[in-house]
Amino acid sequence: MLILRCPAQLQLLEETLRKSLPTTLPVLGTVMTVARGNPASHEVLVDSWPNFSIVLTRLRPEDHRDPRDYYTNQLSVFYRDKGALQALLEGTEAVTRERAFQILGMQDGLDQAVQEVASARGLKVE
């Protein structure tokens, strides 16, 4: 996953996400915050640039204070391809099993994908 820090990239991503409202709403707010100074210490990750399949926003890992606090460890996701979501949940360091987290998204199939990956690993999802 690539972390977007360049203001021009964040602006282009923001414009792209606006075209797919309301499903992009969970990530769009964080992208806008990061592009405007990032007072909340979040980061924006994409699988590739500029032709991304998935966008993930999260608190910077160094700002995680309690690995059991899933409110602080909140992730937001928008994906164009369900396979990219599966890959994100199954095998990237962007989503780690060392801490509790909650994942927010407005697309059909998100809950099912999370349940499938969790059950395959013997993890509990609430």
Coordinates of C-alpha atoms in Angstrom, one line a residue:
M1 CA 0.0 0.0 0.0
L2 CA 1.2 3.5 -0.8
I3 CA 0.8 6.4 1.6
L4 CA -0.4 9.6 -0.2
R5 CA 1.3 12.7 1.2
C6 CA 1.6 14.9 -1.9
P7 CA -1.1 17.7 -1.8
A8 CA -1.7 17.3 -5.6
Q9 CA -2.3 13.6 -5.2
L10 CA -4.7 14.1 -2.3
Q11 CA -6.5 16.8 -4.3
L12 CA -6.9 14.5 -7.3
L13 CA -8.1 11.7 -5.0
E14 CA -10.6 14.0 -3.4
E15 CA -12.0 15.0 -6.8
T16 CA -12.2 11.3 -7.8
L17 CA -14.0 10.3 -4.6
R18 CA -16.5 13.1 -4.9
K19 CA -17.8 11.6 -8.2
S20 CA -18.8 8.4 -6.3
L21 CA -20.7 9.9 -3.4
P22 CA -22.3 8.7 -1.2
T23 CA -20.3 5.4 -1.1
T24 CA -17.0 7.2 -0.7
L25 CA -18.2 9.3 2.2
P26 CA -16.3 7.4 5.0
V27 CA -12.9 8.0 3.3
L28 CA -13.6 11.3 1.6
G29 CA -13.9 13.1 5.0
T30 CA -10.4 11.9 6.0
V31 CA -8.9 12.6 2.6
M32 CA -10.2 16.2 2.9
T33 CA -8.8 16.5 6.5
V34 CA -5.4 15.2 5.5
A35 CA -5.2 17.5 2.5
R36 CA -6.0 20.5 4.7
G37 CA -3.3 20.1 7.3
N38 CA -4.1 16.8 9.0
P39 CA -4.7 17.9 12.6
A40 CA -5.9 14.4 13.5
S41 CA -2.8 12.5 12.4
H42 CA -4.4 10.3 9.8
E43 CA -3.0 8.8 6.7
V44 CA -4.4 7.9 3.3
L45 CA -3.3 4.6 1.7
V46 CA -4.0 3.3 -1.8
D47 CA -3.1 0.0 -3.5
S48 CA -1.7 1.8 -6.5
W49 CA -1.6 5.3 -7.9
P50 CA -3.2 6.9 -9.9
N51 CA -5.4 3.9 -10.9
F52 CA -6.3 2.6 -7.4
S53 CA -8.7 -0.2 -6.6
I54 CA -8.9 0.6 -2.9
V55 CA -8.5 3.5 -0.5
L56 CA -7.9 3.0 3.2
T57 CA -7.7 5.8 5.8
R58 CA -6.4 5.2 9.3
L59 CA -4.7 6.9 12.3
R60 CA -0.9 6.8 11.8
P61 CA 0.5 3.7 13.4
E62 CA 2.8 5.6 15.7
D63 CA -0.2 7.4 17.2
H64 CA -1.9 4.2 18.3
R65 CA -1.9 4.3 22.1
D66 CA -4.0 1.3 23.0
P67 CA -4.0 -1.8 20.8
R68 CA -7.3 -2.9 22.3
D69 CA -9.1 0.4 21.6
Y70 CA -11.1 -0.2 18.4
Y71 CA -12.5 3.3 18.5
T72 CA -9.1 4.8 18.1
N73 CA -8.0 2.1 15.7
Q74 CA -10.7 3.0 13.2
L75 CA -10.2 2.3 9.5
S76 CA -12.3 3.6 6.6
V77 CA -12.4 1.9 3.3
F78 CA -13.6 2.5 -0.3
Y79 CA -13.0 -0.2 -2.9
R80 CA -13.7 -0.5 -6.6
D81 CA -12.9 -4.2 -6.7
K82 CA -13.9 -6.7 -4.0
G83 CA -10.8 -8.7 -4.7
A84 CA -8.7 -5.7 -3.6
L85 CA -10.7 -5.6 -0.4
Q86 CA -10.0 -9.4 0.2
A87 CA -6.3 -8.8 -0.5
L88 CA -6.2 -5.9 1.9
L89 CA -7.8 -7.9 4.7
E90 CA -5.9 -11.1 4.1
G91 CA -2.3 -10.1 3.4
T92 CA -1.2 -6.5 3.9
E93 CA 0.4 -4.8 6.8
A94 CA -2.1 -1.9 6.4
V95 CA -4.6 -4.0 8.5
T96 CA -2.8 -5.7 11.4
R97 CA -4.2 -8.4 13.7
E98 CA -2.1 -7.1 16.6
R99 CA -4.7 -4.5 17.5
A100 CA -8.4 -4.4 17.7
F101 CA -10.0 -2.2 15.0
Q102 CA -13.3 -1.3 13.5
I103 CA -13.7 -0.8 9.7
L104 CA -16.2 1.6 8.2
G105 CA -17.5 1.5 4.7
M106 CA -20.8 2.0 2.8
Q107 CA -20.5 -0.6 0.1
D108 CA -22.4 -3.9 -0.2
G109 CA -20.3 -6.9 0.6
L110 CA -17.9 -5.3 3.1
D111 CA -19.4 -7.1 6.1
Q112 CA -19.4 -10.4 4.2
A113 CA -15.7 -10.0 3.2
V114 CA -14.7 -9.2 6.8
Q115 CA -16.6 -12.2 8.1
E116 CA -15.0 -14.5 5.6
V117 CA -11.5 -13.4 6.3
A118 CA -12.0 -13.5 10.1
S119 CA -13.6 -17.0 10.0
A120 CA -10.8 -18.3 7.8
R121 CA -8.3 -17.1 10.5
G122 CA -10.4 -18.2 13.5
L123 CA -10.9 -14.6 14.6
K124 CA -14.0 -13.2 16.3
V125 CA -15.9 -10.3 14.7
E126 CA -18.4 -8.2 16.5

